[in-house]
mmCIF file of C-alpha atoms in Angstrom:
data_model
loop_
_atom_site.group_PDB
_atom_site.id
_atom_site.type_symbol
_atom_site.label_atom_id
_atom_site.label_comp_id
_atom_site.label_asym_id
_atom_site.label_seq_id
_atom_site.Cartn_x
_atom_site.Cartn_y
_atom_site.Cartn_z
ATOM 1 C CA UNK A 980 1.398 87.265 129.991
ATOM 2 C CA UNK A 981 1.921 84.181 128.316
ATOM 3 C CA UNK A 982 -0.524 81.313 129.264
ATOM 4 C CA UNK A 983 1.829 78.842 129.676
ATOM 5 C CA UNK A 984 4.261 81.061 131.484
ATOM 6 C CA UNK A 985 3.978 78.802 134.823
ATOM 7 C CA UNK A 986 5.957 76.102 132.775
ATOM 8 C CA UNK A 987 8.677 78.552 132.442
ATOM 9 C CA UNK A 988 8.821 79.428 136.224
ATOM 10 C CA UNK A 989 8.856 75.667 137.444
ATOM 11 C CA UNK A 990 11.619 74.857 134.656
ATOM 12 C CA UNK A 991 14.135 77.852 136.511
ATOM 13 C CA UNK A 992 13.228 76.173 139.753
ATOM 14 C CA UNK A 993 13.825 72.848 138.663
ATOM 15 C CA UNK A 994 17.185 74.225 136.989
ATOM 16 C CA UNK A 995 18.314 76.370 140.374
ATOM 17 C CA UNK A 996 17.511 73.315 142.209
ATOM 18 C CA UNK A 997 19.716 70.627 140.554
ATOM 19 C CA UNK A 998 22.712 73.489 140.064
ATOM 20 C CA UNK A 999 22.434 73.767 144.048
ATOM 21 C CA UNK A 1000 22.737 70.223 143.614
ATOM 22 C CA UNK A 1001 25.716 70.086 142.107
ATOM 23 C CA UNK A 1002 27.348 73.020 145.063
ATOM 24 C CA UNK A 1003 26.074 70.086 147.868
ATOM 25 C CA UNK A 1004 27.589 67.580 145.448
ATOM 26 C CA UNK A 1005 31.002 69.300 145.671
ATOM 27 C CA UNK A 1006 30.802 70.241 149.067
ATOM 28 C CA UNK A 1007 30.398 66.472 150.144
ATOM 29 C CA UNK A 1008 33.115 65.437 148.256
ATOM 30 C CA UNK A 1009 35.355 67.791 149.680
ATOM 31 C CA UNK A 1010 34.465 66.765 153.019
ATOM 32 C CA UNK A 1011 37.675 65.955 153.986
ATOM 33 C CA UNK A 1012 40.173 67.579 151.232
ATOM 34 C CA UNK A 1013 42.869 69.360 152.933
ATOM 35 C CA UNK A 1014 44.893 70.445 149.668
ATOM 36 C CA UNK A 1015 43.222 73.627 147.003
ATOM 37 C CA UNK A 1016 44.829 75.166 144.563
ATOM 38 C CA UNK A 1017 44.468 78.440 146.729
ATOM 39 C CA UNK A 1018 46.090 76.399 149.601
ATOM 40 C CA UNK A 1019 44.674 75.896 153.070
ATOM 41 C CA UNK A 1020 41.700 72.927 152.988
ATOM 42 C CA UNK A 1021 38.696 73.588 151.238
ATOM 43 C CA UNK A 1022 35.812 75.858 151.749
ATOM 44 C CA UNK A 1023 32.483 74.847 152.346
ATOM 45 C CA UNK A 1024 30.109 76.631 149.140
ATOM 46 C CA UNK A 1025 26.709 78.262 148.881
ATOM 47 C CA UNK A 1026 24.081 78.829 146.081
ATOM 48 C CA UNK A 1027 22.648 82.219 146.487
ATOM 49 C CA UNK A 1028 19.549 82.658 144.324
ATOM 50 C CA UNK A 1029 17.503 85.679 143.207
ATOM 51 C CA UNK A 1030 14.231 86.118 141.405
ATOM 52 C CA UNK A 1031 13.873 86.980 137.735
ATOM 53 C CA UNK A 1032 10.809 88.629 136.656
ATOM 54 C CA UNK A 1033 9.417 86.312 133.489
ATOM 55 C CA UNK A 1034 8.037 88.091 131.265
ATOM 56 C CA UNK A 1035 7.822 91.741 129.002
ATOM 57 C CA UNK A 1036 8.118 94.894 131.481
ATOM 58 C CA UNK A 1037 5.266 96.295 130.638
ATOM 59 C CA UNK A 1038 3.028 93.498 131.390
ATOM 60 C CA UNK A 1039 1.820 93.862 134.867
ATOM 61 C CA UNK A 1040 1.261 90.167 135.936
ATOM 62 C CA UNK A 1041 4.571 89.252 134.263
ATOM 63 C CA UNK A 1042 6.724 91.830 136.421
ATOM 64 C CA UNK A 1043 5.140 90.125 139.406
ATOM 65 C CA UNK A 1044 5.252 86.513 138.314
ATOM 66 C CA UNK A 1045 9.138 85.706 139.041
ATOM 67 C CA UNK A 1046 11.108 82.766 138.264
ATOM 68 C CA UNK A 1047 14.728 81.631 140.209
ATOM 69 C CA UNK A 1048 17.858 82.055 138.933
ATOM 70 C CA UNK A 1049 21.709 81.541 140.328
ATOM 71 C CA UNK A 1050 22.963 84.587 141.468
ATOM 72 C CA UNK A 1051 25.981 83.974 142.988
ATOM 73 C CA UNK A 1052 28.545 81.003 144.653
ATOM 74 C CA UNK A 1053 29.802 82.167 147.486
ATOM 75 C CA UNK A 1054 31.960 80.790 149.989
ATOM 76 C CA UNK A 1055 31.246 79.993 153.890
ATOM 77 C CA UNK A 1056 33.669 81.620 156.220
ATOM 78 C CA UNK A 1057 33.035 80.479 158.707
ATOM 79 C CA UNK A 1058 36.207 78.648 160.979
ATOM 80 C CA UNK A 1059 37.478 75.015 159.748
ATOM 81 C CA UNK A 1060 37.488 72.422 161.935
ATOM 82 C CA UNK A 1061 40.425 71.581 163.801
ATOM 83 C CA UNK A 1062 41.539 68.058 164.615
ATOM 84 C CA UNK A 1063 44.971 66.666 166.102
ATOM 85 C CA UNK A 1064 46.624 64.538 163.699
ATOM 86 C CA UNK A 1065 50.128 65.184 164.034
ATOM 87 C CA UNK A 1066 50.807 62.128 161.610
ATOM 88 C CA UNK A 1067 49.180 63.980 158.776
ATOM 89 C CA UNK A 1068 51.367 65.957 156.288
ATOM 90 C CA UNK A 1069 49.099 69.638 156.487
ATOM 91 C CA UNK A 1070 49.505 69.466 160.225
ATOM 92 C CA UNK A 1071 50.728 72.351 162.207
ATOM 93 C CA UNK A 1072 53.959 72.434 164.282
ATOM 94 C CA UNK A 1073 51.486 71.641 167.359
ATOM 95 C CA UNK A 1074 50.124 68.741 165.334
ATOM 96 C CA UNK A 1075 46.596 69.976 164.373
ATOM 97 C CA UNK A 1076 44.431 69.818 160.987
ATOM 98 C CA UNK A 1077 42.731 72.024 159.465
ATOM 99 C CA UNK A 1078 39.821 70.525 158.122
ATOM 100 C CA UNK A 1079 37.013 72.020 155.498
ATOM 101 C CA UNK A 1080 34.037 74.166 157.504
ATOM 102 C CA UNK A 1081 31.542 71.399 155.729
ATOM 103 C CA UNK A 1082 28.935 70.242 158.183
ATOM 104 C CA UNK A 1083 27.621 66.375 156.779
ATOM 105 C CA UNK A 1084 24.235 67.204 158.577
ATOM 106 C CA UNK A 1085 23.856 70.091 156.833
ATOM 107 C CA UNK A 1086 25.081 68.806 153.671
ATOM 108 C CA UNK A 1087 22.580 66.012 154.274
ATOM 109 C CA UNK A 1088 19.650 68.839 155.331
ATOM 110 C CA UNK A 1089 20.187 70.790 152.413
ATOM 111 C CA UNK A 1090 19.966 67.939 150.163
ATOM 112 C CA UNK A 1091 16.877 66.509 151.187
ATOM 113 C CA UNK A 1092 15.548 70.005 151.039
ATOM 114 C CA UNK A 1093 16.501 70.503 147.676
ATOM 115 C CA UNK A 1094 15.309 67.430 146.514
ATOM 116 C CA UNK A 1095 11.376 67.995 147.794
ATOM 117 C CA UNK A 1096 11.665 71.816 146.307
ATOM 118 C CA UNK A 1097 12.925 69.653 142.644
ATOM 119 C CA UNK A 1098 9.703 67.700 143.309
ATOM 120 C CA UNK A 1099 7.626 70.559 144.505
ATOM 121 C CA UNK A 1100 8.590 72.384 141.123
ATOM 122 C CA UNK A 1101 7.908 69.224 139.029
ATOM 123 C CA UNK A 1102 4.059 68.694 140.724
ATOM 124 C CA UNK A 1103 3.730 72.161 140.091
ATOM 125 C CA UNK A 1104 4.166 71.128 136.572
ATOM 126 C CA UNK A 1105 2.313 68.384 136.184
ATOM 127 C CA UNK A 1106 -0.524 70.583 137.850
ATOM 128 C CA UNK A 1107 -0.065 72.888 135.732
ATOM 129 C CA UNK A 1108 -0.197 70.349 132.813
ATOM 130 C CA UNK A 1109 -4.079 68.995 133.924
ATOM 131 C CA UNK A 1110 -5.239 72.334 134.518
ATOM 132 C CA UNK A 1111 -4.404 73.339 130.683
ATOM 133 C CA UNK A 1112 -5.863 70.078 129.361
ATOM 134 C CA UNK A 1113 -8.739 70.288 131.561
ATOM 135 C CA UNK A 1114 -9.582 74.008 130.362
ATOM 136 C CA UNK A 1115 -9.366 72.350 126.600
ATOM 137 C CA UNK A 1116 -12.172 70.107 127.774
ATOM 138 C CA UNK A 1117 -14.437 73.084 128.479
ATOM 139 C CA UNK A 1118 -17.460 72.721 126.368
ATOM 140 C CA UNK A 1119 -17.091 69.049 125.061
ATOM 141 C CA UNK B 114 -4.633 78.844 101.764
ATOM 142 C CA UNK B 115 -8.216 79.848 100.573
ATOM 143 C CA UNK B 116 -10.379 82.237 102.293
ATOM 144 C CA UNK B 117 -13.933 82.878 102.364
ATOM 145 C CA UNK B 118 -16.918 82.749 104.428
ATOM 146 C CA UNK B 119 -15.931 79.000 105.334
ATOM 147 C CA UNK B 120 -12.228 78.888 105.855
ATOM 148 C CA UNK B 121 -11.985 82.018 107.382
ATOM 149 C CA UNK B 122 -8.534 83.686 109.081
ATOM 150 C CA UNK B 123 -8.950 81.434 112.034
ATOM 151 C CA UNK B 124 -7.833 78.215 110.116
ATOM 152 C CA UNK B 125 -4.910 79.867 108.547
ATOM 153 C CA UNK B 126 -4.005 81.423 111.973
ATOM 154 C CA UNK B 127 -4.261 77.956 113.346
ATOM 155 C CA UNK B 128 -2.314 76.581 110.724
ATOM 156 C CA UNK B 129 0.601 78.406 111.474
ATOM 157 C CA UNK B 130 0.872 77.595 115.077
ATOM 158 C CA UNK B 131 0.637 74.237 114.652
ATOM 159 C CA UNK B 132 3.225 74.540 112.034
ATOM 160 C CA UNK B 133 5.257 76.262 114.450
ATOM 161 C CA UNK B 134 4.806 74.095 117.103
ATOM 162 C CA UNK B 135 6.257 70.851 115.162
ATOM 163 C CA UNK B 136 9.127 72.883 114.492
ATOM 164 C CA UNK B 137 9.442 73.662 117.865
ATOM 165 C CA UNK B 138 9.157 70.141 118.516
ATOM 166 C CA UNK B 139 11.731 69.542 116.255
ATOM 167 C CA UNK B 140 13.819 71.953 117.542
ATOM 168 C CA UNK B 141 13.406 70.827 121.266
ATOM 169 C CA UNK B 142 14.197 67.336 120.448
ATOM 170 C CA UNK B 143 17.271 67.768 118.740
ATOM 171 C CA UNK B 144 18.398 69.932 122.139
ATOM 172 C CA UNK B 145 17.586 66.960 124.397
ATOM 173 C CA UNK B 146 19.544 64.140 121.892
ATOM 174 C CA UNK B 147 22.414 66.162 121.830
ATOM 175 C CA UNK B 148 22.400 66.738 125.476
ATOM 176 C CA UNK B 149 25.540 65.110 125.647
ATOM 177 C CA UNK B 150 27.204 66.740 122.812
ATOM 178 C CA UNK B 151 30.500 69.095 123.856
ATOM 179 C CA UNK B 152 29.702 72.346 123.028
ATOM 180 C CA UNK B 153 26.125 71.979 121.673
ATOM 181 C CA UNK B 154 24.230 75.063 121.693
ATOM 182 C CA UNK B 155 20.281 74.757 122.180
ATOM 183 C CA UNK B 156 18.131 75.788 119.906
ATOM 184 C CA UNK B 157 14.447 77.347 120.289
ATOM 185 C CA UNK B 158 11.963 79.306 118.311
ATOM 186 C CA UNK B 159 10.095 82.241 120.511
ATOM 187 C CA UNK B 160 6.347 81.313 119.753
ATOM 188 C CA UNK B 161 5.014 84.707 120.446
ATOM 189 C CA UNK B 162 7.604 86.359 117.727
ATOM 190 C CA UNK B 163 7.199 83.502 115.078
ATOM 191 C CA UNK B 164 3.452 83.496 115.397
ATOM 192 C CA UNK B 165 3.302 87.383 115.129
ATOM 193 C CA UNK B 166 5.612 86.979 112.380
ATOM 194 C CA UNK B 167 3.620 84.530 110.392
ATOM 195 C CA UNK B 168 1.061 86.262 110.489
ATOM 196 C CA UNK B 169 2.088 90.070 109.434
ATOM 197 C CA UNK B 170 3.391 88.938 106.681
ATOM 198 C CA UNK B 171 0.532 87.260 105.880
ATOM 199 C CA UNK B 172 -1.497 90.670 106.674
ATOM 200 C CA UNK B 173 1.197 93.084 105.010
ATOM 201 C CA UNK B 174 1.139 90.640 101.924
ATOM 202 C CA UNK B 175 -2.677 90.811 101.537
ATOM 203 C CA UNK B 176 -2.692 94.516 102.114
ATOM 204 C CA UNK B 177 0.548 96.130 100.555
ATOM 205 C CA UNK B 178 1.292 94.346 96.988
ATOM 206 C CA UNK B 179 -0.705 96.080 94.742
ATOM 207 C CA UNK B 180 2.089 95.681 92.337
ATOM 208 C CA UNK B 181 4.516 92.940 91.464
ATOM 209 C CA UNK B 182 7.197 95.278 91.720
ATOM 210 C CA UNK B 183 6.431 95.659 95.502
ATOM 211 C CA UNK B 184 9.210 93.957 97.934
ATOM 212 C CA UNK B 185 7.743 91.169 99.992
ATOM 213 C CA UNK B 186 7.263 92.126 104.079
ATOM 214 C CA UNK B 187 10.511 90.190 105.434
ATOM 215 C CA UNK B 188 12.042 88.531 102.407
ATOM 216 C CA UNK B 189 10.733 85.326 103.463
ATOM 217 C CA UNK B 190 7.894 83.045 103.125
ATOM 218 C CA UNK B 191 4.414 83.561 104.256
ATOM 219 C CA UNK B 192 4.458 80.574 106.879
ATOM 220 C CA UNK B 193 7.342 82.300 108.528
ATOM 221 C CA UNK B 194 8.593 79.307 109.820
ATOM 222 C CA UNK B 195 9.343 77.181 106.588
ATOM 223 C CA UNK B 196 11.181 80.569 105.808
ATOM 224 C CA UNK B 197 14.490 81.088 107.102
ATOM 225 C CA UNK B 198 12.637 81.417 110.452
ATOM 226 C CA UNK B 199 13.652 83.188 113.668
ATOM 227 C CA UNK B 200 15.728 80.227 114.985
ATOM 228 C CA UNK B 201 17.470 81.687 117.986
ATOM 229 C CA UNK B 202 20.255 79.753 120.045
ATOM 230 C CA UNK B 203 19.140 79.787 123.667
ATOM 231 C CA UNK B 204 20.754 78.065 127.008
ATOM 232 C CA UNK B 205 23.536 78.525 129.391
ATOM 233 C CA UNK B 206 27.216 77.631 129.709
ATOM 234 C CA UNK B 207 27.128 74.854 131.681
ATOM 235 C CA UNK B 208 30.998 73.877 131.354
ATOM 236 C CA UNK B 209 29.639 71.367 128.687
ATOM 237 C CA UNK B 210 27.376 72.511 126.470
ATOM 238 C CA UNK B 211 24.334 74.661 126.384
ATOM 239 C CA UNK B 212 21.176 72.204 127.179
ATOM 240 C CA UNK B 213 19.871 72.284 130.484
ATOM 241 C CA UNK B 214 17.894 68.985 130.258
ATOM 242 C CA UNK B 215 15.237 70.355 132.703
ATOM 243 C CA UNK B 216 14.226 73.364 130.599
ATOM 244 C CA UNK B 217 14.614 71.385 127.681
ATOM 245 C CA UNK B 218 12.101 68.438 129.081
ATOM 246 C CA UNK B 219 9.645 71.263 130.169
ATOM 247 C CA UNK B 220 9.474 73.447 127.215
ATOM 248 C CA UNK B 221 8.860 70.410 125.386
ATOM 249 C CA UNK B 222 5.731 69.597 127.270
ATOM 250 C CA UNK B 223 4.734 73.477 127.286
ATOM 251 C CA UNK B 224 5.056 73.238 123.141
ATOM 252 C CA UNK B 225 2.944 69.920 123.295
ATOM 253 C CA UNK B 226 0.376 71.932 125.264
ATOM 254 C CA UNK B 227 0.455 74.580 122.407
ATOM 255 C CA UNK B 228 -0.036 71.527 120.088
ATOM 256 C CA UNK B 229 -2.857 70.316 121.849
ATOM 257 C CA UNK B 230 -4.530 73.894 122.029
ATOM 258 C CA UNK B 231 -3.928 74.568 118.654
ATOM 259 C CA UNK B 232 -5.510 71.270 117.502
ATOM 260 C CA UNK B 233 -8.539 71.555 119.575
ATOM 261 C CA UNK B 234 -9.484 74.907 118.278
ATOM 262 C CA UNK B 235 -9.335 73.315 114.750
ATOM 263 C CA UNK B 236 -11.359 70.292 115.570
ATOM 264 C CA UNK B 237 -13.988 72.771 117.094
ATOM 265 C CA UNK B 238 -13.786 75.333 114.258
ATOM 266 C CA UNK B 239 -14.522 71.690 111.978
ATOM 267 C CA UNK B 240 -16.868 70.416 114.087
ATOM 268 C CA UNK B 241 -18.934 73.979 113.748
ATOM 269 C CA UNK B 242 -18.917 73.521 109.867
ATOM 270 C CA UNK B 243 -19.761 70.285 110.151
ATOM 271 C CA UNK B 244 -22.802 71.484 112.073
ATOM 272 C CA UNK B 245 -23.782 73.708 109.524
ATOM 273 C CA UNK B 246 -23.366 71.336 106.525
ATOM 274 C CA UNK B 247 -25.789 68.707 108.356
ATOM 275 C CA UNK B 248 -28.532 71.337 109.156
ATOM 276 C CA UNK B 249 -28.252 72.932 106.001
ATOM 277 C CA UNK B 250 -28.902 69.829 104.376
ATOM 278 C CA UNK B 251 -31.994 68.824 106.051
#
């Protein structure tokens, strides 16, 4: 167990964090593409995360200590929405769209969510960062 | 460096890691300026490895050449780090390059903290001698 091994765990949260980021990122501006290179309109995305143990295998405080990583992007199917537009050029014969499945409030909930967990990780480090220095003070 | 009953193993042990530290540093900085560079791959020294490193060959030097015909331990030098030292190229694809500016950023600090650590214990092994060399001379 490595003594500065909580600087390691905040850094893959930070990391995981931004990269979900970047899924809500591209989920937003998709929000109303109706054209993919798979056809159909876009699909809304997901970040699915896992933990990584830190450290050696033997060590038992570093099997328990575990930092985040990306495990997967997956893709929501759940139904698009469907609007009637018949002056659109992806209608249906009937004149509806399909639209992407992307909600903006839960774009917009995730967001802020992952934004306080990128700050969470970075107070954890700065924490982190006094608790070191103060322990160097010991003794003074 | 010399050894005796005044600079004993500690300093040279200390040495080291703050020697491997600034290359860290080094290291770590170079990452985060070319965070913009296409297909840049980060660089990073394990501490743990390059300290254990440094300081077996130190040990094996000491203890094994009895002879000058005897190979050194690793074929490089003592400080294991001004050596050609165990650089390894770290990161992940990120469709760019290989810097993640976050890691980057916080194994920067985590070296400085080594730094820090690393200093201290000097300044207190000093400040011990110092001790001694002032009540000595009394």
């Amino acid at each position: 167990m490595d003594f500065l091994m909580a600087f390691e765990v905040s850094a893959s949260g930070l990391y995981v964090q931004r990269k979900r980021m970047d899924v809500i990122a591209s989920n937003l501006a998709n929000i109303e593409t109706t054209r993919t290179a798979r056809g159909g309109p876009y699909r809304r995305k997901m970040v699915v995360m896992s933990a990584k143990p830190m450290g050696e295998f033997d060590a038992l405080l570093a099997r328990k200590v575990e930092g985040a990583e990306i495990d997967d992007v997956v893709e929501d199917n759940s139904p698009f929405r469907k609007v009637f537009n018949p002056s659109h050029p992806d209608a249906d014969k009937d004149g509806y769209l399909l639209k992407p499945n992307v909600d903006l409030m839960v774009e917009i909930t995730n967001m802020v969510m992952a934004r306080r967990a990128f700050e969470a990780n970075l107070a954890a480090i700065k924490t982190t960062k006094q608790m070191v220095l103060k322990a160097l003070e010991i003794g003074r | 460096m010399a050894e005796g009953v005044t600079f004993t193993r500690a300093f040279a042990a200390l040495q080291k890691a703050i020697g491997i530290a600034q290359k860290r540093h080094e290291l770590i900085s170079g990452n985060i300026s070319n965070v913009d560079t296409p297909d840049y791959r980060a660089k990073d020294i394990d501490f743990k490895t390059a300290m254990a490193h440094a300081l077996e060959s130190e040990d094996s030097l000491r203890l094994a050449r009895t002879s000058e015909a005897h190979m050194g331990p690793n074929g490089d030098g003592v400080n294991g780090v001004n050596g050609p030292g165990p650089v390894q190229e770290t990161g992940e694809w990120n469709g760019y390059n290989w810097v993640q500016i976050d890691r980057e950023m916080v194994r920067l600090m985590e070296n400085n903290m080594r730094y820090r650590t690393a200093t201290e214990l000097l300044l207190r092994k000093i400040a011990i001698l110092k001790e001694v060399i002032r009540e000595g001379g009394r």
